[in-house]
Coordinates of C-alpha atoms in Angstrom, one line a residue:
X573 CA 97.2 71.2 48.9
X574 CA 100.8 71.0 50.0
X575 CA 102.5 74.8 50.9
X576 CA 105.8 74.4 49.1
X577 CA 106.0 71.5 46.2
X578 CA 108.5 69.1 45.9
X579 CA 109.8 67.7 42.5
X580 CA 109.7 64.1 42.1
X581 CA 112.7 62.1 41.1
X582 CA 113.3 61.7 37.7
X583 CA 110.5 64.5 36.7
X584 CA 111.1 66.6 33.8
X585 CA 113.0 70.0 34.3
X586 CA 110.7 72.8 35.0
X587 CA 111.8 76.7 33.7
X588 CA 115.6 76.4 34.3
X589 CA 115.9 79.8 33.0
X590 CA 115.1 83.3 34.2
X591 CA 112.5 85.9 33.2
X592 CA 115.3 88.0 31.4
X593 CA 116.4 85.1 29.6
X594 CA 112.9 84.5 28.2
X595 CA 112.6 88.2 27.4
X596 CA 115.6 88.4 25.5
X597 CA 114.6 85.0 23.4
X598 CA 111.1 86.4 22.4
X599 CA 112.6 89.6 21.4
X600 CA 115.1 88.1 19.2
X601 CA 112.7 86.0 17.6
X602 CA 110.2 89.1 17.2
X603 CA 113.2 91.0 15.3
X604 CA 113.5 88.0 13.0
X605 CA 117.1 87.7 14.4
X606 CA 116.9 83.9 14.9
X607 CA 114.2 80.9 14.3
X608 CA 112.0 79.5 17.2
X609 CA 114.0 76.2 17.0
X610 CA 117.4 77.6 17.1
X611 CA 116.3 80.0 20.0
X612 CA 115.4 76.8 22.2
X613 CA 118.6 75.8 21.7
X614 CA 120.7 78.7 22.3
X615 CA 118.6 79.7 25.1
X616 CA 117.8 76.2 26.9
X617 CA 113.7 77.0 26.4
X618 CA 111.4 74.5 25.3
X619 CA 109.8 75.2 21.9
X620 CA 106.2 74.6 23.3
X621 CA 107.0 77.3 25.9
X622 CA 108.1 79.9 22.9
X623 CA 105.2 79.2 21.1
X624 CA 102.9 80.0 23.8
X625 CA 104.8 83.0 25.2
X626 CA 104.7 84.4 21.5
X627 CA 101.0 83.5 21.1
X628 CA 100.2 85.7 24.3
X629 CA 102.5 88.4 23.6
X630 CA 100.8 89.1 20.1
X631 CA 97.4 88.4 21.5
X632 CA 97.8 91.3 23.9
X633 CA 95.7 89.4 26.5
X634 CA 96.7 89.9 30.2
X635 CA 98.2 86.9 31.7
X636 CA 97.6 85.0 34.8
X637 CA 100.0 83.2 37.0
X638 CA 99.9 79.2 36.6
X639 CA 97.8 77.2 38.7
X640 CA 93.8 76.2 39.2
X641 CA 91.1 79.1 38.7
X642 CA 91.0 81.2 41.9
X643 CA 87.9 80.2 43.9
X644 CA 86.6 83.8 44.9
X645 CA 86.9 86.6 42.5
X646 CA 88.8 89.6 42.9
X647 CA 86.0 91.9 44.1
X648 CA 85.3 89.1 46.8
X649 CA 88.9 89.1 48.0
X650 CA 88.9 92.8 48.2
X651 CA 86.1 92.6 50.0
X652 CA 87.4 90.4 52.7
X653 CA 90.3 92.5 52.7
X654 CA 88.5 95.6 53.7
X655 CA 86.1 93.7 56.3
X656 CA 89.2 92.3 57.9
X657 CA 91.1 95.9 58.1
X658 CA 88.1 97.4 59.2
X659 CA 87.8 95.1 62.1
X660 CA 91.2 95.4 62.9
X661 CA 90.6 99.0 63.2
X662 CA 88.0 98.7 65.4
X663 CA 89.8 96.7 68.1
X664 CA 88.3 93.0 67.1
X665 CA 91.2 91.9 64.8
X666 CA 90.5 88.2 63.2
X667 CA 92.3 85.2 63.7
X668 CA 92.7 82.7 60.8
X669 CA 89.7 80.4 62.5
X670 CA 87.7 83.4 62.5
X671 CA 88.4 84.3 58.9
X672 CA 87.6 80.7 57.9
X673 CA 84.2 80.8 59.7
X674 CA 83.2 84.0 58.3
X675 CA 84.0 82.8 55.0
X676 CA 82.0 79.6 55.4
X677 CA 78.9 82.2 56.7
X678 CA 79.4 84.2 53.8
X679 CA 79.4 81.1 51.2
X680 CA 76.1 79.6 53.0
X681 CA 74.4 83.1 52.7
X682 CA 74.6 83.3 49.0
X683 CA 73.8 79.6 48.7
X684 CA 77.1 78.4 47.1
X685 CA 79.2 75.5 47.8
X686 CA 83.1 75.0 47.3
X687 CA 83.8 71.3 46.6
X688 CA 87.2 71.5 47.7
X689 CA 86.8 72.9 50.9
X690 CA 85.7 70.7 53.3
X691 CA 82.3 71.0 55.1
X692 CA 82.4 74.6 52.9
X693 CA 84.9 75.9 54.9
X694 CA 88.3 77.0 53.7
X695 CA 91.4 75.3 55.5
X696 CA 94.5 76.8 56.6
X697 CA 96.2 76.4 53.5
X698 CA 93.9 78.7 51.7
X699 CA 94.4 80.9 53.9
X700 CA 98.0 80.8 53.8
X701 CA 97.7 81.6 50.2
X702 CA 95.2 84.2 50.4
X703 CA 97.7 86.1 52.8
X704 CA 100.5 85.7 50.3
X705 CA 98.1 87.4 47.7
X706 CA 97.6 90.2 49.5
X707 CA 100.8 91.9 50.8
X708 CA 98.8 94.3 53.0
X709 CA 97.6 91.6 55.5
X710 CA 99.9 89.8 58.2
X711 CA 99.8 87.8 61.3
X712 CA 100.6 90.0 64.1
X713 CA 100.5 89.4 68.0
X714 CA 97.7 91.5 69.3
X715 CA 98.3 93.5 72.3
X716 CA 95.1 93.7 74.8
X717 CA 93.7 97.0 75.9
X718 CA 91.3 97.1 78.4
X719 CA 87.3 98.8 77.6
X720 CA 87.9 101.9 79.0
X721 CA 91.1 102.2 76.9
X722 CA 89.1 101.6 73.8
X723 CA 86.9 104.3 74.6
X724 CA 89.1 107.5 73.8
X725 CA 87.9 109.1 71.1
X726 CA 88.7 111.9 68.5
X727 CA 86.9 114.7 70.8
X728 CA 88.9 113.6 73.9
X729 CA 92.3 113.9 72.1
X730 CA 91.2 117.0 70.4
X731 CA 90.3 118.5 73.7
X732 CA 93.5 117.3 75.4
X733 CA 95.9 118.9 72.6
X734 CA 94.1 122.4 72.7
X735 CA 94.5 122.8 76.2
X736 CA 98.6 121.6 76.1
X737 CA 99.2 123.7 73.4
X738 CA 98.1 126.6 75.9
X739 CA 100.4 125.4 78.5
X740 CA 103.5 124.2 76.7
X741 CA 103.6 127.4 74.3
X742 CA 107.0 129.2 73.8
X743 CA 108.6 126.2 76.2
X744 CA 111.9 124.6 75.2
X745 CA 112.1 120.8 74.7
X746 CA 114.5 120.6 77.3
X747 CA 112.0 122.0 79.8
X748 CA 109.5 119.6 78.6
X749 CA 109.5 116.6 80.9
X750 CA 107.7 113.1 81.1
X751 CA 107.7 110.6 84.0
X752 CA 106.3 107.2 84.3
X753 CA 106.7 104.2 86.4
X754 CA 107.1 100.8 85.2
X755 CA 108.2 97.1 86.5
X756 CA 111.1 94.8 85.6
X757 CA 109.9 91.3 86.4
X758 CA 112.0 88.0 87.4
X759 CA 110.5 86.1 84.4
X760 CA 112.3 86.4 80.9
X761 CA 109.2 84.6 79.2
X762 CA 109.1 82.1 76.6
X763 CA 111.1 81.7 73.5
X764 CA 111.3 79.0 70.7
X765 CA 113.6 76.0 71.2
X766 CA 114.3 72.9 69.2
X767 CA 112.9 69.9 70.1
X768 CA 111.6 66.6 69.3
X769 CA 108.6 66.7 66.8
X770 CA 105.6 66.1 68.3
X771 CA 106.6 67.0 72.1
X772 CA 103.6 68.6 73.4
X773 CA 105.1 70.4 76.2
X774 CA 109.2 71.5 75.8
X775 CA 110.5 72.8 78.8
X776 CA 113.3 74.9 79.7
X777 CA 114.8 74.7 82.9
X778 CA 115.1 78.2 84.8
X779 CA 114.6 79.6 87.9
X780 CA 111.8 82.2 87.5
X781 CA 109.2 84.0 89.8
X782 CA 106.4 86.7 89.7
X783 CA 108.3 89.1 91.7
X784 CA 109.1 92.4 90.1
X785 CA 111.0 96.1 91.2
X786 CA 109.3 99.2 90.3
X787 CA 111.4 101.6 88.4
X788 CA 110.5 105.6 88.0
X789 CA 112.0 107.1 84.7
X790 CA 111.6 110.7 83.5
X791 CA 112.9 112.1 80.1
X792 CA 112.8 115.4 78.3
X793 CA 111.5 116.1 74.7
X794 CA 115.3 116.8 74.1
X795 CA 116.1 113.5 74.8
X796 CA 117.9 113.7 78.1
X797 CA 117.0 110.8 80.8
X798 CA 117.1 111.4 84.8
X799 CA 119.0 108.6 86.8
X800 CA 116.2 105.9 87.6
X801 CA 114.5 105.4 91.0
X802 CA 114.4 101.9 92.2
X803 CA 111.6 100.9 95.0
X804 CA 112.0 97.4 96.2
X805 CA 109.7 95.1 97.8
X806 CA 110.4 95.0 101.3
X807 CA 110.3 96.3 104.5
X808 CA 113.9 97.3 105.1
X809 CA 116.6 98.6 102.8
X810 CA 120.2 96.7 102.6
X811 CA 123.4 98.4 101.3
X812 CA 124.0 95.7 99.3
X813 CA 120.8 96.2 97.1
X814 CA 122.4 99.7 96.3
X815 CA 125.9 98.9 94.9
X816 CA 127.4 98.9 91.4
X817 CA 124.1 100.3 90.1
X818 CA 123.6 103.0 87.4
X819 CA 125.1 106.4 88.1
X820 CA 123.1 108.7 90.5
X821 CA 120.5 106.3 90.9
X822 CA 118.6 106.2 94.1
X823 CA 116.8 103.3 96.1
X824 CA 113.9 103.1 98.4
X825 CA 111.7 100.5 99.7
X826 CA 108.2 100.1 100.6
X827 CA 105.9 97.2 101.9
X828 CA 103.9 96.6 98.6
X829 CA 106.8 97.1 96.1
X830 CA 105.1 100.4 94.3
X831 CA 105.1 104.2 94.2
X832 CA 103.1 105.8 97.3
X833 CA 102.8 109.4 98.0
X834 CA 105.8 109.5 100.2
X835 CA 108.2 107.9 97.9
X836 CA 106.6 110.0 94.9
X837 CA 107.4 112.8 96.9
X838 CA 111.1 111.8 97.7
X839 CA 111.5 111.7 94.0
X840 CA 110.6 114.5 92.9
X841 CA 112.6 116.7 95.7
X842 CA 115.7 114.4 95.2
X843 CA 115.6 113.8 91.6
X844 CA 113.7 116.0 89.2
X845 CA 113.3 119.3 91.3
X846 CA 117.0 119.8 91.2
X847 CA 117.1 119.8 87.6
X848 CA 114.2 121.7 87.3
X849 CA 115.8 124.7 89.6
X850 CA 118.8 124.8 87.2
X851 CA 116.6 125.4 84.1
X852 CA 115.4 128.8 82.7
X853 CA 111.9 130.1 82.1
X854 CA 108.6 128.2 82.8
X855 CA 109.1 124.1 83.3
X856 CA 106.3 121.7 82.6
X857 CA 106.3 118.0 84.0
X858 CA 103.8 115.6 81.7
X859 CA 102.4 112.3 83.8
X860 CA 99.5 110.5 84.2
X861 CA 96.7 111.1 87.4
X862 CA 97.1 108.6 89.6
X863 CA 96.3 110.1 92.9
X864 CA 99.6 108.9 94.5
X865 CA 101.4 111.6 92.2
X866 CA 99.4 114.6 93.6
X867 CA 100.4 116.2 97.0
X868 CA 100.4 119.4 98.9
X869 CA 104.0 119.7 99.2
X870 CA 104.9 119.0 95.5
X871 CA 101.9 121.4 94.5
X872 CA 103.5 124.2 96.4
X873 CA 107.1 123.5 95.1
X874 CA 105.9 123.4 91.7
X875 CA 104.1 127.0 92.4
X876 CA 107.2 128.2 94.0
X877 CA 109.6 127.1 90.9
X878 CA 107.3 128.1 88.0
X879 CA 106.5 124.5 87.1
X880 CA 103.4 123.4 85.4
X881 CA 102.0 120.2 86.5
X882 CA 100.0 118.3 83.6
X883 CA 97.8 115.5 83.6
X884 CA 97.5 113.3 80.7
X885 CA 93.6 112.2 80.0
X886 CA 92.5 109.0 81.9
X887 CA 92.8 105.5 80.2
X888 CA 95.3 107.1 77.3
X889 CA 98.6 106.3 78.3
X890 CA 99.2 103.9 75.4
X891 CA 98.7 106.8 73.4
X892 CA 99.8 109.7 75.1
X893 CA 102.9 108.8 77.2
X894 CA 106.0 109.3 75.7
X895 CA 107.7 106.7 77.9
X896 CA 105.0 104.1 77.3
X897 CA 105.2 104.7 73.2
X898 CA 108.5 104.9 72.4
X899 CA 111.0 103.8 75.4
X900 CA 109.7 101.1 77.8
X901 CA 109.1 98.3 75.1
X902 CA 112.8 98.3 73.7
X903 CA 113.8 98.6 77.5
X904 CA 112.0 95.6 78.3
X905 CA 113.2 93.4 75.1
X906 CA 117.0 94.3 76.3
X907 CA 116.0 93.4 80.1
X908 CA 114.7 90.0 79.0
X909 CA 117.9 89.4 76.9
X910 CA 120.0 90.3 80.0
X911 CA 118.0 88.4 82.5
X912 CA 118.2 85.1 80.4
X913 CA 121.9 85.6 80.1
X914 CA 122.4 85.9 83.8
X915 CA 120.0 82.8 84.7
X916 CA 122.2 80.8 82.1
X917 CA 125.0 82.0 84.1
X918 CA 126.5 80.0 87.4
X919 CA 125.1 82.3 89.8
X920 CA 121.4 82.5 87.9
X921 CA 121.5 78.9 88.2
X922 CA 122.2 78.7 91.7
X923 CA 119.5 81.3 92.5
X924 CA 115.8 80.4 93.2
X925 CA 114.7 84.0 92.3
X926 CA 116.8 87.1 90.8
X927 CA 118.3 88.7 94.4
X928 CA 118.2 92.3 95.0
X929 CA 121.6 92.1 95.8
X930 CA 122.1 91.1 91.8
X931 CA 119.5 93.7 90.4
X932 CA 121.4 96.9 90.6
X933 CA 124.5 95.4 88.3
X934 CA 121.9 94.0 85.7
X935 CA 120.1 97.7 85.9
X936 CA 123.6 99.2 85.3
X937 CA 123.8 96.9 82.2
X938 CA 120.5 97.6 80.7
X939 CA 120.8 101.5 80.9
X940 CA 124.4 100.9 78.9
X941 CA 122.5 99.1 76.4
X942 CA 120.1 101.6 75.8
X943 CA 122.3 104.6 75.9
X944 CA 122.9 104.7 72.0
X945 CA 119.1 104.9 71.0
X946 CA 118.2 106.9 74.3
X947 CA 117.8 110.2 72.8
X948 CA 116.3 109.4 69.5
X949 CA 113.6 107.0 71.4
X950 CA 112.8 110.0 73.6
X951 CA 112.6 112.5 70.7
X952 CA 110.2 110.3 68.7
X953 CA 108.1 109.4 71.7
X954 CA 107.2 112.7 72.4
X955 CA 106.8 113.6 68.8
X956 CA 104.3 110.9 68.5
X957 CA 102.3 111.5 71.4
X958 CA 101.9 115.2 69.8
X959 CA 103.6 117.0 72.8
X960 CA 106.6 118.2 71.0
X961 CA 106.0 119.4 68.7
X962 CA 102.2 120.0 69.5
X963 CA 100.1 118.3 67.1
X964 CA 96.8 116.1 67.2
X965 CA 97.4 114.2 64.0
X966 CA 100.2 111.6 65.4
X967 CA 97.4 110.6 67.9
X968 CA 94.3 110.6 65.8
X969 CA 96.0 108.9 63.0
X970 CA 96.0 105.7 65.6
X971 CA 92.7 105.9 66.4
X972 CA 90.0 103.6 64.6
X973 CA 88.9 105.9 61.4
X974 CA 85.5 106.2 59.8
X975 CA 84.1 103.0 58.4
X976 CA 83.2 103.4 54.6
X977 CA 79.8 102.5 54.5
X978 CA 79.8 101.9 50.6
X979 CA 82.3 99.1 51.2
X980 CA 80.5 97.1 53.9
X981 CA 76.5 96.3 54.6
X982 CA 74.5 98.6 56.9
X983 CA 73.8 95.6 59.0
X984 CA 77.5 94.6 59.4
X985 CA 78.4 98.3 60.6
X986 CA 75.4 98.2 63.2
X987 CA 76.8 95.2 64.3
X988 CA 80.2 96.1 64.6
X989 CA 79.5 99.5 66.0
X990 CA 77.3 98.1 68.5
X991 CA 79.8 95.5 69.9
X992 CA 82.5 98.0 70.3
X993 CA 80.0 100.4 72.2
X994 CA 79.4 97.2 74.3
X995 CA 82.8 96.9 75.3
X996 CA 83.9 99.9 75.7
X997 CA 80.8 101.7 77.6
X998 CA 81.5 101.6 81.7
X999 CA 78.5 100.0 83.3
X1000 CA 79.8 100.2 86.8
X1001 CA 80.1 103.2 89.0
X1002 CA 82.7 103.9 92.1
X1003 CA 80.9 105.3 95.5
X1004 CA 82.3 107.2 98.4
X1005 CA 84.7 109.7 95.8
X1006 CA 84.2 112.8 94.8
X1007 CA 85.8 113.7 91.3
X1008 CA 88.5 116.1 91.2
X1009 CA 87.7 117.9 88.0
X1010 CA 91.1 118.4 86.4
X1011 CA 90.8 119.2 82.6
X1012 CA 93.5 117.0 80.8
X1013 CA 96.3 119.1 79.4
X1014 CA 95.9 122.0 81.7
X1015 CA 98.0 122.7 84.6
X1016 CA 96.4 121.7 87.9
X1017 CA 98.5 123.5 90.2
X1018 CA 96.4 126.4 89.8
X1019 CA 92.9 124.4 90.1
X1020 CA 94.2 122.0 93.3
X1021 CA 95.0 125.4 95.0
X1022 CA 91.9 126.8 94.8
X1023 CA 90.7 123.4 96.4
X1024 CA 93.2 123.7 99.0
X1025 CA 92.0 127.6 99.7
X1026 CA 88.5 126.4 100.0
X1027 CA 89.4 123.4 102.4
X1028 CA 91.1 126.0 104.8
X1029 CA 88.2 128.0 105.1
X1030 CA 85.9 125.2 106.0
X1031 CA 85.0 124.7 110.0
X1032 CA 86.4 121.3 110.6
X1033 CA 85.4 119.2 113.4
X1034 CA 89.2 117.4 113.9
X1035 CA 92.4 119.4 114.3
X1036 CA 94.2 120.0 111.3
X1037 CA 97.0 117.6 112.5
X1038 CA 94.8 114.7 113.1
X1039 CA 95.0 112.0 110.7
X1040 CA 92.6 109.2 109.5
X1041 CA 93.8 105.8 109.3
X1042 CA 93.6 104.5 105.8
X1043 CA 94.3 101.0 105.5
X1044 CA 95.0 100.1 101.8
X1045 CA 95.6 96.6 99.9
X1046 CA 98.1 96.9 97.2
X1047 CA 96.9 95.7 94.1
X1048 CA 98.6 93.6 91.6
X1049 CA 98.3 95.6 88.6
X1050 CA 101.1 96.7 86.9
X1051 CA 103.1 99.7 88.3
X1052 CA 102.2 101.8 85.7
X1053 CA 98.5 101.2 85.5
X1054 CA 96.4 104.3 85.4
X1055 CA 93.4 105.4 87.7
X1056 CA 90.2 106.7 85.6
X1057 CA 90.2 109.9 87.5
X1058 CA 92.1 112.0 90.5
X1059 CA 90.0 111.4 93.1
X1060 CA 90.1 112.6 96.8
X1061 CA 87.9 111.7 99.9
X1062 CA 84.5 112.8 100.3
X1063 CA 84.1 115.4 102.6
X1064 CA 82.6 113.7 105.2
X1065 CA 85.7 111.5 105.3
X1066 CA 88.3 114.0 105.5
X1067 CA 88.8 115.9 108.9
X1068 CA 91.3 118.4 107.8
X1069 CA 93.4 120.0 104.9
X1070 CA 96.2 117.8 106.2
X1071 CA 94.2 114.7 105.2
X1072 CA 94.5 115.9 101.7
X1073 CA 97.9 114.6 101.9
X1074 CA 96.6 111.2 102.1
X1075 CA 94.7 111.1 98.5
X1076 CA 94.8 107.2 98.5
X1077 CA 90.8 106.0 98.3
X1078 CA 89.7 103.7 101.2
X1079 CA 89.1 100.5 100.1
X1080 CA 88.5 97.4 101.7
X1081 CA 91.4 94.7 102.1
X1082 CA 90.9 91.0 100.3
X1083 CA 91.6 89.5 103.6
X1084 CA 88.7 91.0 105.4
X1085 CA 86.4 90.2 102.8
X1086 CA 87.3 86.7 102.4
X1087 CA 87.3 86.4 106.4
X1088 CA 83.9 87.3 106.6
X1089 CA 82.6 84.1 104.6
X1090 CA 85.2 81.7 105.4
X1091 CA 86.3 80.2 108.6
X1092 CA 90.4 80.0 108.4
X1093 CA 92.3 78.7 111.2
X1094 CA 94.8 81.1 113.1
X1095 CA 97.9 81.7 111.3
X1096 CA 100.8 79.6 112.4
X1097 CA 104.1 80.7 111.3
X1098 CA 105.6 77.2 111.0
X1099 CA 107.3 75.4 107.9
X1100 CA 105.1 72.5 106.7
X1101 CA 102.0 74.5 107.8
X1102 CA 98.9 74.8 104.7
X1103 CA 98.1 78.0 104.3
X1104 CA 95.5 80.1 102.2
X1105 CA 96.9 83.3 100.6
X1106 CA 96.0 85.9 98.1
X1107 CA 97.4 86.7 94.6
X1108 CA 96.2 89.3 92.1
X1109 CA 93.0 89.6 94.3
X1110 CA 92.4 85.7 94.0
X1111 CA 93.1 83.1 96.9
X1112 CA 94.8 80.0 96.6
X1113 CA 96.2 77.1 98.8
X1114 CA 99.7 76.2 99.7
X1115 CA 102.2 75.0 101.6
X1116 CA 105.0 77.4 103.9
X1117 CA 108.3 75.8 102.7
X1118 CA 110.8 78.4 104.3
X1119 CA 110.9 81.1 106.6
X1120 CA 112.9 84.3 106.3
X1121 CA 113.4 87.9 107.6
X1122 CA 111.3 89.2 104.8
X1123 CA 108.7 86.6 104.8
X1124 CA 107.5 83.0 104.0
X1125 CA 108.3 81.0 101.0
X1126 CA 104.9 79.4 99.9
X1127 CA 104.7 76.3 97.1
X1128 CA 101.2 77.6 95.8
X1129 CA 98.6 75.2 94.3
X1130 CA 97.0 75.6 91.0
X1131 CA 93.4 74.7 89.7
X1132 CA 92.5 72.0 87.5
X1133 CA 88.6 72.1 87.1
X1134 CA 87.1 72.0 90.4
X1135 CA 90.2 70.2 92.1
X1136 CA 93.5 71.4 93.1
X1137 CA 97.1 70.1 92.0
X1138 CA 100.4 70.7 92.4
X1139 CA 102.2 72.1 89.6
X1140 CA 105.2 70.9 87.8
X1141 CA 107.9 72.7 88.0
X1142 CA 107.0 73.8 91.5
X1143 CA 105.6 77.1 91.7
X1144 CA 107.4 78.5 94.8
X1145 CA 108.1 82.6 95.7
X1146 CA 108.3 84.5 98.6
X1147 CA 105.1 86.5 100.1
X1148 CA 104.5 88.7 102.9
X1149 CA 102.5 87.3 105.9
X1150 CA 99.9 89.9 105.2
X1151 CA 99.0 88.0 102.0
X1152 CA 98.1 85.1 104.4
X1153 CA 94.6 84.5 105.4
X1154 CA 94.8 81.7 107.6
X1155 CA 96.0 78.0 107.9
X1156 CA 93.8 74.9 106.6
X1157 CA 93.8 71.5 106.7
X1158 CA 96.0 69.2 104.5
X1159 CA 94.4 68.8 101.1
X1160 CA 92.5 65.7 100.7
X1161 CA 93.7 63.7 97.7
X1162 CA 90.4 62.6 96.0
X1163 CA 92.1 60.3 93.3
X1164 CA 94.0 57.2 93.3
X1165 CA 95.5 57.6 89.8
X1166 CA 96.1 61.3 89.6
X1167 CA 97.5 63.9 91.9
X1168 CA 94.6 65.8 92.3
X1169 CA 93.3 67.3 95.9
X1170 CA 90.5 68.8 97.6
X1171 CA 90.5 72.0 99.7
X1172 CA 87.2 72.1 101.3
X1173 CA 87.8 75.6 102.9
X1174 CA 87.5 77.0 99.3
X1175 CA 85.0 75.1 97.7
X1176 CA 82.5 77.9 98.5
X1177 CA 84.8 80.9 97.3
X1178 CA 85.5 79.6 94.1
X1179 CA 82.2 78.0 93.4
X1180 CA 82.8 74.4 93.4

């Protein structure tokens, strides 16, 4: 069944008139102003069509579109639509293939066979027609969310809004602030191009990498936006990395490229606190509950300046964070466009990666593009997140609604609810932590101050100036990902009150874990050495191609079933020396026809 019918050469004309012309023709005949034959000549409508339309008009029977009889009744298709919508609300939307399989299962269950369906399974053309008949359905790209994010329910949102209402009562919108960190990557993403029909892998030559730069944004419910705070992934900060950037923007650096407690303190005292001191009355700062965003100095400053620090519910920023909901998406769309244009320029084609000296200029251009819609987006974000005005309905409307049990079978409901429960239930527990009970929506200053007072009264073995070394490996999750709860070290790990300044959890590094099981050679800092390095908590082999002051450039290999291969184009980016676990032997080529290699040092790690 072709999707778009094409008229054969020499075939008869078909409906060379509009519906309005047909209506006028029938009206003139019904009013006995003209005969059928003369009406056919005047309006250019075949007489047989006029006869059929008059018969249908006089019989008062409902008309149906031309074509073959529908495969399923309207009641059956309505049930299909309802099931699709309910599955989508529950977080399990169907693909075209899924819908075809579901309908085939339905036909087999009722013992019905459709001859025009191959193997009793509808084709893609039937699905296309089905979507056209039901305008409430459309194909969209789905956003993946984690299981713990999907577990947010009505009770959590309602309790959060009730607590928030007490905190933000009688506070003007210009005193309500939301902060969040995000990152801008060096990859503009994929885009559609025109290529030869049948080409499997059309490629666009563009230098990209996996690097990104972290940025802290902060906006108010009135639509004001503070200058950005940029953190580079480097050990040094050079003056060329700060030139020609946004007005009043601040720049910093860290070995991981993310915000830690010291950098967050610097942002708080240099960016937002001077603004809040100029405002009258109580102020509210709303942010996620990352442990790196809480420190003694920040809480003391909030107490002195009548600032209330409010934490969002865990794993809910996709619903409750105004910057996430309404600001970051248009920002990253504009950033991908700017980055694509820059990489097509002479300088962009010459550079392998986005240089830090070019980043401030592009960021300044991004801020200028966002300026016309900045106020509208921020105000909309606070309203959609139910913060200003305080309202739980915008949040509850985006949660899965109650399924109408009269429309679906009880067995289907039970399996659907069991499937969602299986995905949203957290089976793992973390040890060596003591949860800091902070009620979402409430100010955390008073509760943490009480905790600090209790800590001061405890008798500690170590002096108050002692520090416990805490080695932490940088996780490769996005800079705006949030922890499940705000945590501090267990009392057995804390030496004094001063240790509360280091609220980061003690975690073992990936290098220590792998070195216990793998015997890698010592690291040799030389070009041409084959090494093993970590990326996103996994290990890969590669070859050092260049060494700079900031670290080595490594050409990485990729997995190919139970072997390794060199990707095309070459996957070469800069890493830190801390990412390298050790040196290995030259990978062994295991095929005479294909470029595939074996790395014996990693066979046990990857389960080969």
